Short mmCIF file of C-alpha atoms and ligand atoms in Angstrom, two decimals:
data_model
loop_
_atom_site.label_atom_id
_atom_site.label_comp_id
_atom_site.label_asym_id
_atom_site.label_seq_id
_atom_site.Cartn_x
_atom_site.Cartn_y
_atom_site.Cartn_z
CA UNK A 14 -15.67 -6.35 -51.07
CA UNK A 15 -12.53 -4.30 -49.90
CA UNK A 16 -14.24 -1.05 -52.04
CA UNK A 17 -17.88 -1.77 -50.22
CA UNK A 18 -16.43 -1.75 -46.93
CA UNK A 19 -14.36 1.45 -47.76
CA UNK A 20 -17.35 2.99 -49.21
CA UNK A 21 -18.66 1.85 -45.89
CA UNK A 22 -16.70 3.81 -43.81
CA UNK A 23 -16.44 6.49 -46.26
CA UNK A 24 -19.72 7.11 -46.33
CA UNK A 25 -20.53 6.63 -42.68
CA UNK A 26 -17.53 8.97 -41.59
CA UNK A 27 -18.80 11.86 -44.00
CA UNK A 28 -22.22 11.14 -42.55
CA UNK A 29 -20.59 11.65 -39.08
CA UNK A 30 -18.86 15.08 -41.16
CA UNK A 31 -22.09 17.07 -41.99
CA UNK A 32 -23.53 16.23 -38.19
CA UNK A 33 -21.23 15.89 -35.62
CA UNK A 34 -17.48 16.44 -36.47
CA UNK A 35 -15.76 17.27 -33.45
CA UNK A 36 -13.59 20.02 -33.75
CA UNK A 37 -9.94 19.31 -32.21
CA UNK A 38 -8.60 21.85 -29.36
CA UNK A 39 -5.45 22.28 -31.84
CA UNK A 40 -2.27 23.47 -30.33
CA UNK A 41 -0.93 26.81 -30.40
CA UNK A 42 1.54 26.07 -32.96
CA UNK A 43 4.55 27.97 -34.51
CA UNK A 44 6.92 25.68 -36.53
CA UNK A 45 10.62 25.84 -35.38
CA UNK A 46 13.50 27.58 -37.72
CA UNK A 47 14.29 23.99 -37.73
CA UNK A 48 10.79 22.49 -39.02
CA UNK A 49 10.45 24.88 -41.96
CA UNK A 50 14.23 23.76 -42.67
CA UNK A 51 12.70 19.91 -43.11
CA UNK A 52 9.70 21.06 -44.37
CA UNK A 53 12.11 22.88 -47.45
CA UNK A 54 14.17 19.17 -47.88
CA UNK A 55 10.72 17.35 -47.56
CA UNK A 56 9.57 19.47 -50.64
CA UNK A 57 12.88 19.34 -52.73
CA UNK A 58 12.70 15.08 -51.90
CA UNK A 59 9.79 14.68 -54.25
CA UNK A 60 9.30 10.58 -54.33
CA UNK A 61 9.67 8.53 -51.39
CA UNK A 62 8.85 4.72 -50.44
CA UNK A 63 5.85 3.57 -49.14
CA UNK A 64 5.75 0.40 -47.29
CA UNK A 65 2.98 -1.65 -45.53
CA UNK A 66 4.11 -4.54 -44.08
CA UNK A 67 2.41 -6.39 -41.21
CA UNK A 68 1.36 -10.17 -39.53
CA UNK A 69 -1.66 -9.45 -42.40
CA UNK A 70 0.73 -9.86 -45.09
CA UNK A 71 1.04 -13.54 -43.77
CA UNK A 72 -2.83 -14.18 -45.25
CA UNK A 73 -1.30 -12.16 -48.67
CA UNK A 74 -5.40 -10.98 -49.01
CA UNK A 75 -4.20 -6.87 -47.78
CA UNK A 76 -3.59 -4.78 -44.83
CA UNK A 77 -7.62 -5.14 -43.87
CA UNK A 78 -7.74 -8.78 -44.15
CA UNK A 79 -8.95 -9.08 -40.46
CA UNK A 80 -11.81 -6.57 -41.22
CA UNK A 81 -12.52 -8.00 -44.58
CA UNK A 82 -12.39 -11.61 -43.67
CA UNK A 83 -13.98 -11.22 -40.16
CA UNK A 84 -11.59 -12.84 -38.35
CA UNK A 85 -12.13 -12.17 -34.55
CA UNK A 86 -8.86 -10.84 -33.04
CA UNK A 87 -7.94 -13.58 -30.89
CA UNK A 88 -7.66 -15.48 -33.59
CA UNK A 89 -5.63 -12.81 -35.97
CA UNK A 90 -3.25 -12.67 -33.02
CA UNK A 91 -2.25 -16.17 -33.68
CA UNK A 92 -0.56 -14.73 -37.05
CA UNK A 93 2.46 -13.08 -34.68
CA UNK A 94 3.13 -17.05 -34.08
CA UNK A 95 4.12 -17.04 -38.13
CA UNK A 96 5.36 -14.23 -38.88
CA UNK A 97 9.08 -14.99 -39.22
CA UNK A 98 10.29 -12.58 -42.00
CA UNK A 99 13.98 -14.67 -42.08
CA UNK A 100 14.99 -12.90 -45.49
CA UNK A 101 14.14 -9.44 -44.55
CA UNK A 102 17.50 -7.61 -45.20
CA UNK A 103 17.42 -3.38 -44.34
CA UNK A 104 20.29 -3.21 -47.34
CA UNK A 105 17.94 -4.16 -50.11
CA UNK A 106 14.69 -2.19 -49.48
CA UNK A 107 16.87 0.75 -49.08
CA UNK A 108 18.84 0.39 -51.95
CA UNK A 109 15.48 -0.15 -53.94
CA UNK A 110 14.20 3.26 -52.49
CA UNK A 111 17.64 4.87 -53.79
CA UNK A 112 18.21 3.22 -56.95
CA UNK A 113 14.59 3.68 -57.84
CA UNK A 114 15.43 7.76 -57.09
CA UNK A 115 13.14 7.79 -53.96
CA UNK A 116 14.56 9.79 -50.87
CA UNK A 117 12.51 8.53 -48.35
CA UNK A 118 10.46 5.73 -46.79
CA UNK A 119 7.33 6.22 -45.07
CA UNK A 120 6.86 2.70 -43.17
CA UNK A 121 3.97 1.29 -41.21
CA UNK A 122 4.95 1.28 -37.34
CA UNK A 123 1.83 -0.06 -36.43
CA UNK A 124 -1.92 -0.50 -39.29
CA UNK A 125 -5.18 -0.40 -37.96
CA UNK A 126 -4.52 -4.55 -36.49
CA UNK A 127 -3.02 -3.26 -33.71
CA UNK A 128 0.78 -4.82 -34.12
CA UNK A 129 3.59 -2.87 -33.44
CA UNK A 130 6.22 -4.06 -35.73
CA UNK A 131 9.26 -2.40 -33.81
CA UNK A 132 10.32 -2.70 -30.63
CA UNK A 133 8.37 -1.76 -27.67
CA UNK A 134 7.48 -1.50 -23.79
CA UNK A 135 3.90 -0.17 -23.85
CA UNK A 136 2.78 -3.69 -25.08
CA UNK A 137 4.07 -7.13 -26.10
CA UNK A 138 1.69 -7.62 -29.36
CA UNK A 139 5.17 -6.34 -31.24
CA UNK A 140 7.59 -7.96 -33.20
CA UNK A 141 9.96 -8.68 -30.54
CA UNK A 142 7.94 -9.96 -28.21
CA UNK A 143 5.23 -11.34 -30.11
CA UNK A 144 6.91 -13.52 -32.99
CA UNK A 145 9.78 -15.92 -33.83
CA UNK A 146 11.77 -13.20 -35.25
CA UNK A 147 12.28 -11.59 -32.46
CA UNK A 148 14.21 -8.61 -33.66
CA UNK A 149 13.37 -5.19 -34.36
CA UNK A 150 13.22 -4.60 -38.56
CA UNK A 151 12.10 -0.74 -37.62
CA UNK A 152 15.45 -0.07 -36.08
CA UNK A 153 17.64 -1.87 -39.00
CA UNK A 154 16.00 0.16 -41.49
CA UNK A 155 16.32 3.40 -39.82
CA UNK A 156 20.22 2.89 -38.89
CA UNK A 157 20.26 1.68 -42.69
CA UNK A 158 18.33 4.55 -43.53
CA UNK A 159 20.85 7.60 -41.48
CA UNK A 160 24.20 5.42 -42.79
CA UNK A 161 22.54 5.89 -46.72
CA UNK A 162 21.09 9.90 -46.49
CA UNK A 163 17.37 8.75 -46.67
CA UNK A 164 14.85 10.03 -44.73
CA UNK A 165 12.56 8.20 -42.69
CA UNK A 166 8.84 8.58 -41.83
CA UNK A 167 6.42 6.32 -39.63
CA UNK A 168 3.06 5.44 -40.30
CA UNK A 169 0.85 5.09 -37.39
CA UNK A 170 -2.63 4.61 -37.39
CA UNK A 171 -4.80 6.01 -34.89
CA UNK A 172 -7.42 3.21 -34.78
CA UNK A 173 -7.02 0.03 -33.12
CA UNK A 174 -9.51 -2.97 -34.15
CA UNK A 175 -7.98 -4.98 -31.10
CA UNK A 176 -7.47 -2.68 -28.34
CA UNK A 177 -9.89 -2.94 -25.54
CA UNK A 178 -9.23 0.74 -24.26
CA UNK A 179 -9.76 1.91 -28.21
CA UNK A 180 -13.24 -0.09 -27.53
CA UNK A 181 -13.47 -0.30 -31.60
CA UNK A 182 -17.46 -0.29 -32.62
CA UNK A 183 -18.60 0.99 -29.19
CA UNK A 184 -20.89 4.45 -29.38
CA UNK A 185 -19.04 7.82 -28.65
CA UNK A 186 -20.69 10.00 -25.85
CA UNK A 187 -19.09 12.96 -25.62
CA UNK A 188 -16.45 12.78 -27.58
CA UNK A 189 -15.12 9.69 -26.30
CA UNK A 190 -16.32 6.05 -27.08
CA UNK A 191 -18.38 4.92 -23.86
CA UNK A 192 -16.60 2.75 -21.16
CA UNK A 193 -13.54 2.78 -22.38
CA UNK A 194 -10.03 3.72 -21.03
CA UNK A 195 -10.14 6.36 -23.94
CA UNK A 196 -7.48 8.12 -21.97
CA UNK A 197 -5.37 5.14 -21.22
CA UNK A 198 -5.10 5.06 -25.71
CA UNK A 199 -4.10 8.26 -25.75
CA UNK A 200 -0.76 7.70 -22.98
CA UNK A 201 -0.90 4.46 -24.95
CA UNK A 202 0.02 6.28 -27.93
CA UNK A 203 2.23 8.73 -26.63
CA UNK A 204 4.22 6.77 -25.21
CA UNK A 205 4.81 4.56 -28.58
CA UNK A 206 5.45 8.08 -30.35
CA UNK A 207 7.85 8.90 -28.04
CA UNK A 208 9.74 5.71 -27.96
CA UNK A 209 9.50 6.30 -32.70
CA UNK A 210 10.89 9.70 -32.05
CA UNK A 211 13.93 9.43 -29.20
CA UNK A 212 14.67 5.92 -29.94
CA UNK A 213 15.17 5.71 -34.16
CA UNK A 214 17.74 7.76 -35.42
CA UNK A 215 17.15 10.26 -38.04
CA UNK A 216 13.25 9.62 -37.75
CA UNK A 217 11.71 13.29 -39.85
CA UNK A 218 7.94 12.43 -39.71
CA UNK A 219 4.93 10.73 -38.47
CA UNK A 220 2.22 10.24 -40.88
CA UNK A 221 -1.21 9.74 -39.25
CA UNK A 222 -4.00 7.67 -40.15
CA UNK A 223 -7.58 6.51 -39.00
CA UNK A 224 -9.09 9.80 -37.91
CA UNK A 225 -11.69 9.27 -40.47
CA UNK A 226 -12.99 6.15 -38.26
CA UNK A 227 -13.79 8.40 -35.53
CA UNK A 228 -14.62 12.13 -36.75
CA UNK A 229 -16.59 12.61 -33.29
CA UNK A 230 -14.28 11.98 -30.66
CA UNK A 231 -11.30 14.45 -28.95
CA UNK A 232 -8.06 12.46 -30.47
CA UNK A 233 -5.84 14.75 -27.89
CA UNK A 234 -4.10 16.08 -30.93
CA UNK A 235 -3.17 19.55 -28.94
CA UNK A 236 -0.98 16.73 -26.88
CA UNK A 237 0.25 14.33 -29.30
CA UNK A 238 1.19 16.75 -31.82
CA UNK A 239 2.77 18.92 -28.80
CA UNK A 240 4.59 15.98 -27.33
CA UNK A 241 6.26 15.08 -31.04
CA UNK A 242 7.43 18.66 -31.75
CA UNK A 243 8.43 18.69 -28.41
CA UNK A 244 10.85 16.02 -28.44
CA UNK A 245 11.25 16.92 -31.85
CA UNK A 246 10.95 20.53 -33.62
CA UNK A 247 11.84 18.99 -37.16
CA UNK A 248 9.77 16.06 -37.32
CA UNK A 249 6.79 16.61 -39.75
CA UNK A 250 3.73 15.34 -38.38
CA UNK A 251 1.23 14.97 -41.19
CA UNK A 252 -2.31 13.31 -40.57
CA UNK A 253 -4.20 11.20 -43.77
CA UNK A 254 -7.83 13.10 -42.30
CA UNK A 255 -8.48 13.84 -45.54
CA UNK A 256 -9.30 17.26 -44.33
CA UNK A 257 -8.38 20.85 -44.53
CA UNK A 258 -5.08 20.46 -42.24
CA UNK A 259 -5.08 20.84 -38.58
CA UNK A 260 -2.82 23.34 -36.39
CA UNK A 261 0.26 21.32 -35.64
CA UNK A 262 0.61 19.72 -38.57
CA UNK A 263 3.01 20.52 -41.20
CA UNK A 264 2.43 18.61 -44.65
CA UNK A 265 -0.71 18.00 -45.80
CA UNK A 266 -1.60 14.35 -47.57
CA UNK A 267 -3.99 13.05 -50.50
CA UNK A 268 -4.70 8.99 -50.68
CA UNK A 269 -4.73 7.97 -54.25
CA UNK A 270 -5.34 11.52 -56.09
CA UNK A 271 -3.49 14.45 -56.82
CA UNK A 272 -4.06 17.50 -54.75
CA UNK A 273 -7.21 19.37 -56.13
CA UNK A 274 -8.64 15.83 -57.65
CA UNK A 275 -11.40 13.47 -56.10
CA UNK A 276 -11.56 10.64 -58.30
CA UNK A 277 -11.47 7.93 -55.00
CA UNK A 278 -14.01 10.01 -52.80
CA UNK A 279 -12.05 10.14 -50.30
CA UNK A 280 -10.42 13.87 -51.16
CA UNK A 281 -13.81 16.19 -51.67
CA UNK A 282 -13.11 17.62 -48.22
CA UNK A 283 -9.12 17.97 -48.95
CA UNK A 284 -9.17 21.83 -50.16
CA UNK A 285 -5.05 22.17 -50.76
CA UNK A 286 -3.70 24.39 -47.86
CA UNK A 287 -0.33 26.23 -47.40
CA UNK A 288 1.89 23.39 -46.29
CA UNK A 289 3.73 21.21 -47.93
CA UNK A 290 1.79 18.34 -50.08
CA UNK A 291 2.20 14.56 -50.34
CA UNK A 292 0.52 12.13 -52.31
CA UNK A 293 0.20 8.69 -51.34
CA UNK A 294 -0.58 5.76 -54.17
CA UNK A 295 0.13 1.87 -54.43
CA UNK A 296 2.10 0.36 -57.11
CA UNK A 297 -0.47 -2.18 -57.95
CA UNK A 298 -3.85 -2.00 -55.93
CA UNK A 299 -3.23 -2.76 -52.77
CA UNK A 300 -1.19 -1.56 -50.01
CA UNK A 301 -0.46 -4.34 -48.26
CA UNK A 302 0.64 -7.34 -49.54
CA UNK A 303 -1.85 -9.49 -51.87
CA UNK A 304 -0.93 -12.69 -53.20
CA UNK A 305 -4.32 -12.23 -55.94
CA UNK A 306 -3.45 -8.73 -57.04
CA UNK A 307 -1.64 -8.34 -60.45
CA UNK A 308 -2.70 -5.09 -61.41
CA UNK A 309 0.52 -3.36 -61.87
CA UNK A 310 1.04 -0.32 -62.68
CA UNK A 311 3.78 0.69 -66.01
CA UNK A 312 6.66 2.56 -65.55
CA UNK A 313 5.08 5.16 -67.72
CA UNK A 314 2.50 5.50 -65.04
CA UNK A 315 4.31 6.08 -62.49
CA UNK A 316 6.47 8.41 -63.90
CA UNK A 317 3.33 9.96 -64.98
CA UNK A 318 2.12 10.17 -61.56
CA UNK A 319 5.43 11.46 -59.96
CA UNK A 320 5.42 14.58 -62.64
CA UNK A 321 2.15 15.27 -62.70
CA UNK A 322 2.86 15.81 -58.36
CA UNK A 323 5.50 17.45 -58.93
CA UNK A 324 3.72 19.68 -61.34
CA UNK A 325 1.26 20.63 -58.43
CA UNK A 326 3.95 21.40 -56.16
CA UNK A 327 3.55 17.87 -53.97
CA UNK A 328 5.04 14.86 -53.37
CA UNK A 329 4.91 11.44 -54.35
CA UNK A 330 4.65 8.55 -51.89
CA UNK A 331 4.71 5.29 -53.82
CA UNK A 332 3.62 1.63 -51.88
CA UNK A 333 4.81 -1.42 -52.17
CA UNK A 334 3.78 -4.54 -49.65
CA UNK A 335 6.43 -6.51 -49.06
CA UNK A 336 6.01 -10.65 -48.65
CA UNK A 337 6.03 -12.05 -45.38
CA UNK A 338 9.50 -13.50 -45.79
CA UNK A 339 10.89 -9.82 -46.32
CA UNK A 340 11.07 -10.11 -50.04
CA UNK A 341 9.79 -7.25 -52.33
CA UNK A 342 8.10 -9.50 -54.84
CA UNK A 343 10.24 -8.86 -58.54
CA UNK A 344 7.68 -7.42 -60.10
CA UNK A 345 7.70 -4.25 -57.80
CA UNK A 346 11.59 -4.66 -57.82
CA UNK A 347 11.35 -4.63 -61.85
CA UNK A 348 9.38 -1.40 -62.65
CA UNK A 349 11.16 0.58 -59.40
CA UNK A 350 14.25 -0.20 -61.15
CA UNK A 351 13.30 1.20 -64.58
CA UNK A 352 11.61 4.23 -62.78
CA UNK A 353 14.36 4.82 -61.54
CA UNK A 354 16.56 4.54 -64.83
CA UNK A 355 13.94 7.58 -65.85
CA UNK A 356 14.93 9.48 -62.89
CA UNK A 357 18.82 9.24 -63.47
CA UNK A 358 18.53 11.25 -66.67
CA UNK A 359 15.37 13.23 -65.94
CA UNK A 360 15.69 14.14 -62.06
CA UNK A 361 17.05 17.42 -62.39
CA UNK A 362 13.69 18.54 -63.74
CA UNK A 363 11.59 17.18 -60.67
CA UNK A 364 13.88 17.01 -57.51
CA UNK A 365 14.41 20.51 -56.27
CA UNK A 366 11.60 21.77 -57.97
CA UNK A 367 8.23 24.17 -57.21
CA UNK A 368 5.19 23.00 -59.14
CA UNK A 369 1.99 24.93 -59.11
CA UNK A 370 4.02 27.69 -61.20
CA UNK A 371 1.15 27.22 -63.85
CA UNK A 372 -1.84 25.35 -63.21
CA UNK A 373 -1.97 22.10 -65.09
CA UNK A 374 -2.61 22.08 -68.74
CA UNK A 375 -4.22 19.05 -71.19
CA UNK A 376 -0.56 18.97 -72.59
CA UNK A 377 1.19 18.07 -69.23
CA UNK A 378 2.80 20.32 -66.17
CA UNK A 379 5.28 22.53 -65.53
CA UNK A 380 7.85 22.60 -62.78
CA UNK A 381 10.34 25.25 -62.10
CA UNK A 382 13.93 25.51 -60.19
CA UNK A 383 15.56 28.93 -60.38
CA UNK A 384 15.25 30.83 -63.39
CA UNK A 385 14.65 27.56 -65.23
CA UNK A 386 10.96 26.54 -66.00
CA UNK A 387 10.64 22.47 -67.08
CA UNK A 388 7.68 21.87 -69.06
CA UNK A 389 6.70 18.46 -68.74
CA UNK A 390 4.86 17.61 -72.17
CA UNK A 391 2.81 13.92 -71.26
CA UNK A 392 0.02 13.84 -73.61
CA UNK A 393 -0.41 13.97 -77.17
CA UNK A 394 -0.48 17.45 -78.72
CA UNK A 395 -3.37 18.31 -81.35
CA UNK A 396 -1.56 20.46 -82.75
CA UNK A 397 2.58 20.94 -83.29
CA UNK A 398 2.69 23.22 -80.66
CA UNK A 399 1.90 24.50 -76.79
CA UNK A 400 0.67 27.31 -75.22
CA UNK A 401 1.62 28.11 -71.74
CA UNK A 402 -0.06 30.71 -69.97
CA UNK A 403 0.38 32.83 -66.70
CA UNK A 404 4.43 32.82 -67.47
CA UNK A 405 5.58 36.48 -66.22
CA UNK A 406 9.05 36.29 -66.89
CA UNK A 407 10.86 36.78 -69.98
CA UNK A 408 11.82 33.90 -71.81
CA UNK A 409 15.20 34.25 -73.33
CA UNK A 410 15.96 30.62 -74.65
CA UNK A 411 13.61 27.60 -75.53
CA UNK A 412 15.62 24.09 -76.01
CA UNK A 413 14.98 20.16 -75.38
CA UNK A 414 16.43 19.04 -71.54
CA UNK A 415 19.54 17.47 -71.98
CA UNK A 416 20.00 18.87 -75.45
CA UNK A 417 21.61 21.23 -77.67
CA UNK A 418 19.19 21.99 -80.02
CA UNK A 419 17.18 25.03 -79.59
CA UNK A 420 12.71 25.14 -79.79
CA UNK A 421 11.31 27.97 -81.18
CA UNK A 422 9.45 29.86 -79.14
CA UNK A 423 6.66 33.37 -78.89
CA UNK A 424 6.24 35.14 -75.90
CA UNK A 425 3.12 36.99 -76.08
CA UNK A 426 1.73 38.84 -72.68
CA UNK A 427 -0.57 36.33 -72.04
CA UNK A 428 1.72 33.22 -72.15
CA UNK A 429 3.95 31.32 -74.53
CA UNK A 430 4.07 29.56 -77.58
CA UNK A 431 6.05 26.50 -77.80
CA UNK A 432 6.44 24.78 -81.05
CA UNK A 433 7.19 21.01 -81.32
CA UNK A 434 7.10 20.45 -85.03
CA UNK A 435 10.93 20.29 -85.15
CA UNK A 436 11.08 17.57 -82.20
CA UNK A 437 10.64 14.04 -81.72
CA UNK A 438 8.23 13.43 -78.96
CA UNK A 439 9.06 11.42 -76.22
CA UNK A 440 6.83 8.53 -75.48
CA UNK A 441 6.67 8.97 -71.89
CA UNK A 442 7.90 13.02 -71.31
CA UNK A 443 9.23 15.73 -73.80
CA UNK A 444 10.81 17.95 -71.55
CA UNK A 445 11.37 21.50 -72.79
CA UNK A 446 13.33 23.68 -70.94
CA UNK A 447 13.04 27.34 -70.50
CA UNK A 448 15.40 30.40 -69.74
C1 JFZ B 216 -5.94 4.16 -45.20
C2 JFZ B 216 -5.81 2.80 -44.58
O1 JFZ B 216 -7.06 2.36 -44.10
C3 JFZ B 216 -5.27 1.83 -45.59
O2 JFZ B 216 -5.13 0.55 -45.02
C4 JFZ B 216 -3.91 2.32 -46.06
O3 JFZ B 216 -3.01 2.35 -44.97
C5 JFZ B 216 -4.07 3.71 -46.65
C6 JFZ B 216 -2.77 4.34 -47.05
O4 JFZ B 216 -4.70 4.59 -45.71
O5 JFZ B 216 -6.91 4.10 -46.23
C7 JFZ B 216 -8.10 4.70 -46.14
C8 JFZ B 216 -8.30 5.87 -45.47
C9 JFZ B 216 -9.56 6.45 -45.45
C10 JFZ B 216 -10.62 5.87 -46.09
C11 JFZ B 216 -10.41 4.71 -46.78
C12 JFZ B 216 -9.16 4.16 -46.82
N1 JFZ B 216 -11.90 6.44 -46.06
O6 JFZ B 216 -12.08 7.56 -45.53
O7 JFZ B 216 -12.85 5.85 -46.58
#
């Protein structure tokens, strides 16, 4: 159900892509001294948090439930009256992010329902305002997040399934969906993005999504994007369009496939640019949290996933959905804490790094940090050994990471032999290290 309506709106938005895309009046942008200095710590933070939490995770079905279940707004709103996350503690998930190696959290400010789940004046369907709890977890988790070095991103989604002035479902004439207050949403949403940016410490990005609900209408992005950089040259405004990136942005994302793949659909339009990359994936299969959902990923996975980024020079966002008590459920908890066990010994060879040094091989990937190339060997070798081409520099020492003993190696002008017969392969990554 939750794949036909995404195929639903995948297929109607690339409909809306080959016929009417509206191009965006794009700012006139030149990132700050500052900017490309985040943009360089973005890059060397490699794995970060991902975390959609929301009234939907009350109904434990997802982060679409009100779509997917048709439940008419008025009625969703009635889930603020229940959603009294007691045990939510800003300690825990950020000590889960660090001890599972991530650097940052990306959280959801506010999905596609329409909640803002921090505190805020330019409406009362918020946390504070809206629920029992009556406290603001946004701002605990960033003042957790500045006391612990982590950095902090906010989701925001552009669409609005509630909002009377988004007018969700009504027909767009020129560029902007008819008799609305399409203006109104956009002060509407600059003046939330402003009150994310001046109000949470240490905040270093806003991370965009629902464009691809509306590829026909003027989102204002020459002003929002303008007004963020504005109040803040270092924030990082990236936007999940799942398009060539815009003017004013400065990372570039992928949804559930690594930059260059399309095995989702949702990336064939997603040529990798310039900036800096992020990809986004969910630790079991959904994003938000769902009570029915045991598909969980290994550890092995994940690490696989988080090299294989790295290998193509991006980023890994992993998701969890927390309960709505505040609880991570343990078996999220459980394989963070063994990725992270990985990442204690084998860090070194991912955070830091450039990928994209040599472009992904059947054996694995290769990342490199100075004048030290890791090769990342993930899949099982026909033969004893691996070639690695395009290398230009020369090699002067071959040996296991974190070992002693030395690999032979051939350096031939068109790439290098590697030879593994000697070496006992490691069921998740052999890392061999060159000189
Ligand atoms: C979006 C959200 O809709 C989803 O709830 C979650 O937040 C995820 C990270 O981002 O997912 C999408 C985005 C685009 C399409 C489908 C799902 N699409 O174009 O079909």
């Amino acid at each position: 159900m939750k794949r036909a309506v995404f195929g639903f709106v995948f297929l109607a938005s690339s409909i809306f892509c080959f016929t009417q895309d509206y191009v965006q009046p794009v700012p006139d942008y030149k990132p700050t001294a500052q900017n490309i200095d985040e943009r360089n710590k973005f890059q060397n933070n490699k794995f970060g948090l991902f975390i959609h939490w929301g009234i939907y995770s009350v109904l434990a079905d997802g982060e679409w439930v009100m779509r997917i279940k048709n439940i008419p707004y008025n009625n969703y709103k009635r889930l603020a009256d229940f959603f009294n996350p007691q045990q939510f503690n800003a300690k825990e998930w950020v000590q889960l992010a660090k001890n599972a190696g991530m650097k940052y959290i990306t959280i959801t400010s506010r999905h596609h329902d329409g909640f803002s789940m921090f505190n805020t004046a330019a409406t009362s369907y918020d946390i504070v305002d809206a629920t029992p709890y009556k406290k603001d977890p946004l701002m605990e988790l960033a003042q957790e997040c500045a006391k612990e070095g982590i950095g902090l991103h906010f989701y925001y989604s552009l669409l609005d399934w509630g909002r009377a002035d988004y007018g969700f479902g009504k027909p767009i004439v020129n560029h902007e969906p008819a008799n609305t207050d399409w203006n109104g949403y956009i002060n509407f949403m600059k003046a939330q993005l402003t009150e994310l940016i001046t109000k949470y410490p240490n905040v270093t990005g806003i991370w965009f999504d629902g464009h691809w609900e509306r590829t026909n209408v003027n989102w204002h992005y020459d002003e929002i994007y303008s007004l963020i950089h504005q109040l803040n040259p270092k924030i990082l405004v990236g936007n999940n369009h799942h398009l060539a990136p815009f003017n004013g942005e400065d990372f570039q994302m992928f949804e559930k496939d690594l930059p260059g793949e399309n095995t989702t659909g949702f990336s064939g339009q997603s040529k990798v640019g310039a900036l800096p990359l992020e990809t986004c994936e969910t630790i079991n299969n959904s994003w938000g949290f769902n009570i029915n959902d045991n598909h969980y990923k290994s550890v092995k996975q994940i690490i696989h996933y988080l090299i294989n980024a790295a290998g193509r020079n991006a980023n890994f966002l992993l998701n969890v959905g927390p309960m709505p008590n505040g609880k991570i459920q343990r078996e999220f908890t459980d394989t963070l804490g063994k990725v992270g066990d990985w990442m204690r010994k084998y860090g070194e060879t991912i955070y830091d790094t450039r990928g994209n040094i040599v472009a992904p091989q059947s054996w694995g990937v290769v990342t490199q940090k100075g004048n030290v190339l890791y090769i990342h060997v993930l899949n099982g070798l026909k033969q004893p050994y691996i070639f690695i081409p395009e290398i230009k520099w020369k090699i002067s020492k071959a040996s296991v990471f974190g070992g002693s003993a030395e690999v032979k190696f051939k350096q031939q002008p068109e790439g290098v032999f590697v030879y593994l017969d000697n070496i006992i392969l490691d069921n998740i990554d052999t890392i061999i290290q060159l000189q």
